[in-house]
Amino acid sequence: MGCRRRRLYRLVRTGRDLFPRRSAAGGQNGRYVRAVDTRERLVEAMQDLLWERGYVGTSPRAVQERAGAGQGSMYHHFRGKADLAAAALERTARDLGGRTEEVLTGAGSPLERLTLNLTRERDVLRGCRVGRMTQDPEVVADDKLRAPVDEAFRWVRRMYADVLAEAVAAGELPDTIDPQQVAATLVAVVQGGYVLARASGNPADFALAVDGALSLLRGLAA
Amino acid sequence: MGCRRRRLYRLVRTGRDLFPRRSAAGGQNGRYVRAVDTRERLVEAMQDLLWERGYVGTSPRAVQERAGAGQGSMYHHFRGKADLAAAALERTARDLGGRTEEVLTGAGSPLERLTLNLTRERDVLRGCRVGRMTQDPEVVADDKLRAPVDEAFRWVRRMYADVLAEAVAAGELPDTIDPQQVAATLVAVVQGGYVLARASGNPADFALAVDGALSLLRGLAA
DNA sequence: GTCTATATACGGATAGAC
DNA sequence: GTCTATCCGTATATAGAC
């Protein structure tokens, strides 16, 4: 009976059935519907919690509750918290790099693509899923956890630098700029923009910082 | 005897004598020597730990150990973890604002002062004591904790904007720039620079981002 | 593969002696 | 003002049934 009460409690907290039918959803036909697999749900839950609360602020239990999975499942699929977090971080880093690449290699002139990526819709007050991790002492201290973060930033900075070099080649920017340097600056402005916005609680501060950077770039172009 | 063992343990972990002599150090003659007062040591220990581990990552016990104080002392001087953290954050925010003001209102032309503050010696890999807090969910959620962070950034941005306006008045920068906007950009570059450096483990990435921003500014001046 | 039970330590705080 | 003892809950993991 204590058992019954506990099950009900978990049902309420997670909003999921404790015993989901496997056939309810699926990834068949290449169409992604929803996470069905327990392992998959665990990874996604960890991704969310890392974003919201960071690594030190996230407990295995919280992950399990959000995933609608029990202790046993988590420790069956992963060696522990760090292992699951590593899987989640790799996923997050890859997703973010992919989205940036999509915009930066899309249509438009180099400067247009940069502007598009800098001003694209963002969940500003929730911060950057990847950049956030650099503030976590246990992530930075563990190479397995820091590696995906490091690679994501290298990848994004590389893409920015390439587009900036294109802009110079196209005559949109003077050849006095150092693409690698300005790429670091632009990526930093985005990361710092999140910081300013979260400090004030106002997303407009993100936009202000980014617009300032763009005005400096355009000042050079003129 | 269990008692004796516990004391020895604490001695080793904190590197402080459990019963420091009060007369060993002092703040007399206006010369600051070292924290003597237990309350003061608690605040300083919390400042350090907030910097290293953030709010969610810092336990009252850890603070007490670092301060060489017991449970009773902490709960005598403060209502709890949040109360002590608020005191520590106010102190940190004030210190940092003061240091920035010192440089930005010091000697040199406006642009020189900006450059000086952006390139001054920093403990880059340890990150920003204030900006770091914006990544902590419990700090952002608690107005008492977020307020000092918010105010510090307002204050610093205001000072940057003033100096930028001075630079325009002095003819060092064109009047096409928006001082408030560019101030947000420069503060963001610093905050983002910390993120890049911590991601790669390389302080040079901070310098790269800052130098890029300065090169954009100087491009306008020319 | 998933569940429940159990284990040891820590988190955050209170009580009350000295 | 400072200390120790104690409290209840959570963090992280293991054991072993089903």
Coordinates of C-alpha atoms (C1' of nucleotides) in Angstrom, one line a residue:
Chain A
M1 CA 0.0 0.0 0.0
G2 CA 2.9 2.3 0.6
C3 CA 3.9 1.1 -2.8
R4 CA 0.7 2.2 -4.3
R5 CA 1.0 5.6 -2.8
R6 CA 4.5 6.1 -4.2
R7 CA 3.5 5.1 -7.6
L8 CA 0.7 7.6 -7.7
Y9 CA 3.0 10.3 -6.5
R10 CA 5.4 9.7 -9.3
L11 CA 2.6 9.6 -11.8
V12 CA 1.6 13.1 -10.7
R13 CA 5.1 14.5 -10.6
T14 CA 6.2 13.4 -13.9
G15 CA 3.0 13.5 -15.9
R16 CA 3.8 10.2 -17.4
D17 CA 2.4 6.7 -17.0
L18 CA 4.8 4.6 -15.0
F19 CA 4.3 1.8 -17.5
P20 CA 4.2 3.4 -20.9
R21 CA 3.1 1.2 -23.7
R22 CA 6.0 0.8 -26.1
S23 CA 3.8 0.9 -29.1
A24 CA 2.3 4.3 -28.3
A25 CA 4.9 6.2 -30.3
G26 CA 7.8 5.5 -32.5
G27 CA 10.5 6.8 -34.8
Q28 CA 9.4 4.6 -37.7
N29 CA 9.4 5.9 -41.3
G30 CA 12.1 8.4 -40.3
R31 CA 9.5 10.6 -38.8
Y32 CA 10.5 11.6 -35.3
V33 CA 7.5 11.5 -33.0
R34 CA 8.7 11.5 -29.4
A35 CA 11.2 9.8 -27.2
V36 CA 10.0 6.2 -26.6
D37 CA 13.0 4.5 -25.6
T38 CA 13.9 4.8 -21.9
R39 CA 17.6 5.4 -22.6
E40 CA 16.5 8.2 -25.0
R41 CA 14.2 9.8 -22.5
L42 CA 17.0 9.8 -19.9
V43 CA 19.3 11.6 -22.2
E44 CA 16.7 14.2 -23.1
A45 CA 15.8 14.7 -19.4
M46 CA 19.5 15.2 -18.6
Q47 CA 19.9 17.7 -21.4
D48 CA 17.0 19.7 -20.1
L49 CA 18.2 19.7 -16.5
L50 CA 21.8 20.6 -17.5
W51 CA 20.3 23.6 -19.2
E52 CA 18.1 24.6 -16.3
R53 CA 20.3 23.7 -13.3
G54 CA 23.7 22.8 -14.5
Y55 CA 25.7 19.7 -13.6
V56 CA 26.2 20.2 -9.9
G57 CA 22.6 21.3 -9.5
T58 CA 21.2 18.2 -11.2
S59 CA 20.6 15.0 -9.3
P60 CA 20.1 11.5 -10.8
R61 CA 16.8 11.3 -9.1
A62 CA 15.6 14.5 -10.8
V63 CA 16.6 13.1 -14.1
Q64 CA 14.8 9.8 -13.5
E65 CA 11.6 11.6 -12.4
R66 CA 11.6 13.8 -15.5
A67 CA 12.3 10.8 -17.7
G68 CA 9.7 8.7 -16.0
A69 CA 12.3 6.0 -15.4
G70 CA 13.5 4.2 -12.2
Q71 CA 16.8 3.9 -10.6
G72 CA 17.5 0.6 -12.2
S73 CA 16.9 1.8 -15.7
M74 CA 19.4 4.7 -15.4
Y75 CA 22.1 2.5 -13.9
H76 CA 21.4 -0.1 -16.5
H77 CA 22.0 2.2 -19.4
F78 CA 24.7 4.4 -17.9
R79 CA 27.5 4.0 -15.4
G80 CA 26.3 6.9 -13.4
K81 CA 25.5 10.6 -13.4
A82 CA 28.7 11.7 -15.1
D83 CA 28.3 9.1 -17.9
L84 CA 24.7 10.1 -18.6
A85 CA 25.7 13.8 -18.5
A86 CA 28.5 13.2 -21.0
A87 CA 26.0 11.6 -23.4
A88 CA 23.6 14.5 -23.0
L89 CA 26.3 17.1 -23.5
E90 CA 27.6 15.5 -26.6
R91 CA 24.1 15.5 -28.0
T92 CA 23.4 19.1 -27.0
A93 CA 26.7 20.3 -28.4
R94 CA 26.1 18.6 -31.7
D95 CA 22.6 19.9 -32.0
L96 CA 23.7 23.5 -31.4
G97 CA 26.6 23.3 -33.8
G98 CA 24.3 21.9 -36.4
R99 CA 21.8 24.7 -36.1
T100 CA 24.5 27.4 -36.3
E101 CA 26.0 25.7 -39.4
E102 CA 22.6 25.6 -41.0
V103 CA 22.2 29.4 -40.8
L104 CA 25.9 30.4 -41.5
T105 CA 26.1 28.3 -44.6
G106 CA 22.6 29.1 -45.9
A107 CA 21.4 31.8 -48.3
G108 CA 22.5 35.5 -48.3
S109 CA 25.7 37.4 -48.4
P110 CA 28.3 36.6 -45.7
L111 CA 27.4 39.7 -43.6
E112 CA 23.7 38.9 -43.9
R113 CA 24.3 35.4 -42.7
L114 CA 26.3 36.6 -39.7
T115 CA 23.5 39.1 -38.9
L116 CA 20.9 36.4 -39.3
N117 CA 22.6 34.1 -36.9
L118 CA 23.3 36.8 -34.3
T119 CA 19.8 38.1 -34.3
R120 CA 17.9 34.8 -34.7
E121 CA 15.2 33.9 -32.2
R122 CA 16.7 32.7 -28.9
D123 CA 15.3 31.7 -25.5
V124 CA 17.5 34.4 -24.1
L125 CA 16.6 34.3 -20.4
R126 CA 17.2 30.5 -20.3
G127 CA 20.8 31.1 -21.5
C128 CA 23.0 29.1 -23.7
R129 CA 22.8 25.3 -23.3
V130 CA 26.5 25.0 -24.1
G131 CA 28.1 28.1 -22.7
R132 CA 26.3 27.6 -19.4
M133 CA 28.4 24.5 -18.8
T134 CA 31.6 26.5 -18.6
Q135 CA 30.5 27.9 -15.3
D136 CA 30.2 24.5 -13.7
P137 CA 33.2 23.5 -11.7
E138 CA 32.7 19.7 -12.2
V139 CA 32.2 20.0 -15.9
V140 CA 35.4 22.0 -16.4
A141 CA 37.3 19.7 -14.1
D142 CA 36.3 16.6 -16.0
D143 CA 37.8 16.2 -19.5
K144 CA 35.0 13.9 -20.6
L145 CA 32.4 16.5 -19.8
R146 CA 34.4 19.5 -21.0
A147 CA 35.4 18.1 -24.3
P148 CA 32.0 18.4 -26.1
V149 CA 31.7 22.0 -24.9
D150 CA 35.2 22.8 -26.1
E151 CA 34.6 21.2 -29.5
A152 CA 31.3 23.0 -29.9
F153 CA 32.9 26.4 -29.4
R154 CA 35.8 25.6 -31.7
W155 CA 33.4 24.5 -34.3
V156 CA 31.2 27.6 -34.0
R157 CA 34.2 30.0 -33.9
R158 CA 35.6 28.3 -37.0
M159 CA 32.4 28.8 -38.9
Y160 CA 32.2 32.5 -37.9
A161 CA 35.8 33.0 -39.0
D162 CA 35.1 31.4 -42.3
V163 CA 32.1 33.6 -43.0
L164 CA 34.1 36.7 -41.9
A165 CA 36.8 35.7 -44.4
E166 CA 34.2 35.3 -47.1
A167 CA 32.9 38.8 -46.2
V168 CA 36.4 40.2 -46.7
A169 CA 36.8 38.4 -50.0
A170 CA 33.4 39.7 -51.1
G171 CA 34.4 43.3 -50.2
E172 CA 31.8 43.5 -47.4
L173 CA 34.5 44.1 -44.8
P174 CA 38.0 45.6 -45.0
D175 CA 40.9 43.2 -45.1
T176 CA 42.3 44.9 -42.0
I177 CA 40.2 42.6 -39.7
D178 CA 41.5 39.4 -38.4
P179 CA 38.7 36.8 -39.0
Q180 CA 39.7 34.5 -36.1
Q181 CA 39.9 37.4 -33.7
V182 CA 36.6 39.0 -34.7
A183 CA 34.9 35.6 -34.7
A184 CA 36.0 35.2 -31.1
T185 CA 34.6 38.6 -30.4
L186 CA 31.2 37.9 -31.9
V187 CA 30.8 34.5 -30.2
A188 CA 31.8 36.2 -26.9
V189 CA 29.2 38.9 -27.4
V190 CA 26.5 36.3 -27.7
Q191 CA 27.6 34.5 -24.6
G192 CA 28.0 37.7 -22.7
G193 CA 24.6 38.9 -24.0
Y194 CA 23.0 36.0 -22.2
V195 CA 24.8 37.0 -19.0
L196 CA 23.6 40.6 -19.2
A197 CA 20.1 39.5 -19.9
R198 CA 20.0 37.1 -17.1
A199 CA 21.5 39.6 -14.7
S200 CA 18.8 42.2 -15.5
G201 CA 16.0 39.7 -16.3
N202 CA 15.5 41.6 -19.5
P203 CA 16.1 39.9 -22.9
A204 CA 16.5 43.3 -24.5
D205 CA 19.9 43.5 -23.0
F206 CA 21.0 40.6 -25.2
A207 CA 19.8 42.4 -28.3
L208 CA 21.5 45.6 -27.2
A209 CA 24.9 43.9 -27.0
V210 CA 24.5 42.1 -30.3
D211 CA 23.2 45.2 -32.1
G212 CA 26.2 47.2 -30.8
A213 CA 28.6 44.5 -32.2
L214 CA 26.8 44.7 -35.6
S215 CA 26.9 48.5 -35.6
L216 CA 30.7 48.3 -35.1
L217 CA 31.0 45.8 -38.0
R218 CA 28.8 48.0 -40.2
G219 CA 30.8 51.0 -39.2
L220 CA 33.8 49.3 -40.8
A221 CA 32.0 48.4 -43.9
A222 CA 31.0 52.0 -44.6
Chain B
M1 CA 38.2 10.7 21.2
G2 CA 35.9 10.7 18.2
C3 CA 35.9 14.4 19.0
R4 CA 39.7 14.6 18.8
R5 CA 39.7 12.9 15.5
R6 CA 37.2 15.2 14.1
R7 CA 39.1 18.3 15.1
L8 CA 42.3 17.0 13.6
Y9 CA 40.4 16.4 10.4
R10 CA 39.1 19.9 10.2
L11 CA 42.5 21.3 10.9
V12 CA 43.9 19.5 7.9
R13 CA 41.1 20.3 5.6
T14 CA 40.9 24.0 6.3
G15 CA 44.5 24.8 6.9
R16 CA 43.5 26.9 9.8
D17 CA 43.8 26.5 13.5
L18 CA 40.5 25.7 15.0
F19 CA 41.0 28.1 17.8
P20 CA 42.8 31.1 16.3
R21 CA 44.1 33.6 18.7
R22 CA 42.2 36.8 18.3
S23 CA 45.3 39.0 18.7
A24 CA 47.2 37.4 15.9
A25 CA 46.0 39.8 13.3
G26 CA 43.9 43.0 13.0
G27 CA 42.7 45.9 11.0
Q28 CA 44.2 48.6 13.2
N29 CA 45.8 51.7 11.7
G30 CA 43.6 51.3 8.7
R31 CA 45.9 48.6 7.4
Y32 CA 44.1 45.5 6.4
V33 CA 45.9 42.4 7.5
R34 CA 43.6 39.5 7.5
A35 CA 40.1 38.5 8.5
V36 CA 40.0 38.1 12.3
D37 CA 36.3 38.2 13.0
T38 CA 34.4 35.0 12.5
R39 CA 31.6 36.8 10.7
E40 CA 34.1 38.3 8.4
R41 CA 35.8 35.0 7.7
L42 CA 32.4 33.5 6.9
V43 CA 31.6 36.2 4.4
E44 CA 35.0 35.8 2.7
A45 CA 34.8 32.0 2.6
M46 CA 31.3 32.3 1.0
Q47 CA 32.7 34.8 -1.5
D48 CA 35.4 32.4 -2.5
L49 CA 33.1 29.4 -2.8
L50 CA 30.5 31.3 -4.8
W51 CA 33.3 32.1 -7.2
E52 CA 34.6 28.6 -7.4
R53 CA 31.4 26.5 -7.2
G54 CA 28.4 28.8 -7.5
Y55 CA 25.5 28.9 -5.1
V56 CA 23.9 25.5 -5.7
G57 CA 27.4 24.0 -5.6
T58 CA 28.3 25.5 -2.2
S59 CA 27.2 23.9 1.1
P60 CA 27.1 25.6 4.4
R61 CA 29.4 23.0 5.7
A62 CA 32.0 23.8 3.1
V63 CA 31.8 27.5 4.0
Q64 CA 32.2 26.7 7.7
E65 CA 35.2 24.5 7.1
R66 CA 36.9 27.1 4.9
A67 CA 36.2 29.8 7.5
G68 CA 37.3 27.7 10.4
A69 CA 33.9 28.2 12.0
G70 CA 31.3 25.8 13.4
Q71 CA 27.7 25.4 12.6
G72 CA 26.7 27.5 15.6
S73 CA 28.7 30.5 14.5
M74 CA 27.3 30.6 11.0
Y75 CA 23.7 30.4 12.2
H76 CA 24.4 32.9 14.9
H77 CA 25.5 35.6 12.4
F78 CA 23.2 34.6 9.5
R79 CA 19.8 33.2 9.1
G80 CA 21.0 30.6 6.7
K81 CA 22.8 29.9 3.5
A82 CA 20.9 32.4 1.4
D83 CA 21.4 35.2 4.0
L84 CA 25.1 34.6 4.1
A85 CA 25.3 34.4 0.3
A86 CA 23.5 37.7 -0.1
A87 CA 26.0 39.4 2.2
A88 CA 28.9 37.8 0.2
L89 CA 27.4 38.8 -3.1
E90 CA 26.9 42.4 -2.1
R91 CA 30.5 42.6 -1.0
T92 CA 31.8 41.0 -4.2
A93 CA 29.6 43.2 -6.4
R94 CA 30.8 46.4 -4.6
D95 CA 34.4 45.4 -4.8
L96 CA 34.3 44.7 -8.5
G97 CA 32.4 47.9 -9.3
G98 CA 34.9 49.9 -7.3
R99 CA 37.9 48.4 -9.1
T100 CA 36.3 49.1 -12.5
E101 CA 35.5 52.7 -11.5
E102 CA 39.0 53.2 -10.4
V103 CA 40.4 52.4 -13.8
L104 CA 37.7 54.0 -15.9
T105 CA 37.9 57.3 -14.1
G106 CA 41.7 57.3 -13.8
A107 CA 44.3 58.9 -16.0
G108 CA 44.5 58.8 -19.8
S109 CA 42.2 59.6 -22.7
P110 CA 38.8 57.9 -22.7
L111 CA 39.8 55.3 -25.3
E112 CA 43.0 54.6 -23.3
R113 CA 41.0 54.1 -20.1
L114 CA 38.6 51.7 -21.9
T115 CA 41.5 49.7 -23.3
L116 CA 43.3 49.7 -20.0
N117 CA 40.2 48.2 -18.3
L118 CA 39.5 45.7 -21.0
T119 CA 43.1 44.4 -21.0
R120 CA 43.9 44.6 -17.3
E121 CA 45.2 41.6 -15.5
R122 CA 42.5 39.1 -14.8
D123 CA 42.3 35.6 -13.3
V124 CA 40.7 34.5 -16.6
L125 CA 40.3 30.8 -16.0
R126 CA 38.6 31.4 -12.7
G127 CA 35.9 33.4 -14.5
C128 CA 34.0 36.5 -13.4
R129 CA 32.9 36.5 -9.7
V130 CA 29.8 38.4 -10.6
G131 CA 28.8 37.2 -14.1
R132 CA 29.2 33.6 -12.9
M133 CA 26.2 34.1 -10.7
T134 CA 23.8 34.6 -13.6
Q135 CA 24.2 30.9 -14.5
D136 CA 22.9 29.8 -11.1
P137 CA 19.2 29.0 -11.1
E138 CA 18.7 29.7 -7.4
V139 CA 20.5 33.1 -7.6
V140 CA 18.4 34.2 -10.6
A141 CA 15.2 33.0 -8.9
D142 CA 15.8 34.9 -5.7
D143 CA 15.6 38.7 -5.9
K144 CA 17.7 39.2 -2.8
L145 CA 20.5 37.3 -4.5
R146 CA 20.1 38.6 -8.0
A147 CA 19.8 42.3 -7.0
P148 CA 23.6 42.9 -6.3
V149 CA 24.5 41.1 -9.5
D150 CA 22.0 43.2 -11.5
E151 CA 23.2 46.5 -9.9
A152 CA 26.8 45.7 -10.5
F153 CA 26.2 45.2 -14.2
R154 CA 24.1 48.4 -14.4
W155 CA 26.9 50.3 -12.7
V156 CA 29.6 49.0 -14.9
R157 CA 27.6 49.5 -18.1
R158 CA 26.8 53.0 -17.0
M159 CA 30.5 53.7 -16.5
Y160 CA 31.5 52.3 -19.9
A161 CA 28.8 54.3 -21.6
D162 CA 30.0 57.5 -19.9
V163 CA 33.5 56.9 -21.0
L164 CA 32.4 56.1 -24.6
A165 CA 30.4 59.4 -24.6
E166 CA 33.5 61.2 -23.4
A167 CA 35.4 59.5 -26.3
V168 CA 32.9 60.8 -28.8
A169 CA 33.0 64.3 -27.3
A170 CA 36.8 64.2 -27.5
G171 CA 36.7 63.2 -31.1
E172 CA 38.2 59.8 -30.4
L173 CA 35.2 58.0 -31.7
P174 CA 32.6 59.1 -34.3
D175 CA 29.2 60.3 -33.0
T176 CA 27.5 57.6 -35.0
I177 CA 28.0 55.1 -32.1
D178 CA 25.4 54.6 -29.4
P179 CA 27.4 54.7 -26.1
Q180 CA 24.8 52.6 -24.2
Q181 CA 24.7 50.0 -27.0
V182 CA 28.5 49.7 -27.4
A183 CA 28.9 49.7 -23.6
A184 CA 26.6 46.6 -23.5
T185 CA 28.7 45.1 -26.3
L186 CA 32.0 45.6 -24.5
V187 CA 30.8 44.3 -21.2
A188 CA 29.4 41.3 -23.0
V189 CA 32.7 40.6 -24.7
V190 CA 34.4 40.5 -21.4
Q191 CA 31.8 38.1 -20.0
G192 CA 31.8 36.0 -23.1
G193 CA 35.6 36.0 -23.2
Y194 CA 35.6 34.2 -19.8
V195 CA 33.2 31.6 -21.3
L196 CA 35.5 31.0 -24.3
A197 CA 38.6 30.7 -22.2
R198 CA 37.0 28.3 -19.7
A199 CA 35.7 26.2 -22.6
S200 CA 39.1 25.8 -24.1
G201 CA 41.1 26.0 -20.9
N202 CA 43.1 28.7 -22.6
P203 CA 43.2 32.3 -21.3
A204 CA 44.4 33.5 -24.7
D205 CA 40.9 33.1 -26.0
F206 CA 39.8 35.8 -23.6
A207 CA 42.4 38.1 -25.0
L208 CA 41.5 37.3 -28.5
A209 CA 37.9 38.2 -28.0
V210 CA 38.8 41.5 -26.3
D211 CA 41.4 42.4 -28.9
G212 CA 38.9 41.8 -31.6
A213 CA 36.5 44.3 -30.0
L214 CA 39.2 46.8 -29.6
S215 CA 40.2 46.4 -33.2
L216 CA 36.7 47.1 -34.3
L217 CA 36.6 50.2 -32.1
R218 CA 39.9 51.5 -33.5
G219 CA 38.7 50.7 -37.0
L220 CA 36.0 53.3 -36.4
A221 CA 38.4 55.9 -35.0
A222 CA 40.6 55.7 -38.1
Chain C
dG1 C1' 15.4 -4.0 -18.7
dT2 C1' 13.0 -2.5 -15.1
dC3 C1' 11.6 -2.4 -10.4
dT4 C1' 12.1 -2.0 -5.2
dA5 C1' 15.0 -2.1 -1.2
dT6 C1' 18.9 -0.7 1.0
dA7 C1' 23.4 1.8 2.2
dT8 C1' 26.4 5.7 3.3
dA9 C1' 27.3 10.2 3.1
dC10 C1' 25.9 15.0 2.7
dG11 C1' 22.6 19.2 2.8
dG12 C1' 20.5 22.5 5.5
dA13 C1' 18.9 23.6 9.8
dT14 C1' 17.6 23.4 15.0
dA15 C1' 18.5 22.7 20.1
dG16 C1' 20.8 23.5 23.8
dA17 C1' 25.2 23.2 26.6
dC18 C1' 29.2 26.0 27.7
Chain D
dG1 C1' 29.4 33.7 20.4
dT2 C1' 30.9 29.3 19.8
dC3 C1' 30.6 24.5 20.2
dT4 C1' 28.5 19.6 19.7
dA5 C1' 24.5 16.7 19.1
dT6 C1' 20.7 15.7 16.5
dC7 C1' 17.1 15.8 12.9
dC8 C1' 14.9 14.8 8.5
dG9 C1' 15.5 14.7 3.8
dT10 C1' 18.3 14.1 -0.4
dA11 C1' 22.5 12.5 -3.4
dT12 C1' 24.5 8.7 -5.5
dA13 C1' 25.1 4.2 -5.9
dT14 C1' 24.6 -1.1 -5.2
dA15 C1' 21.9 -5.5 -4.6
dG16 C1' 19.0 -8.4 -6.1
dA17 C1' 14.0 -9.8 -7.3
dC18 C1' 11.1 -10.2 -11.3

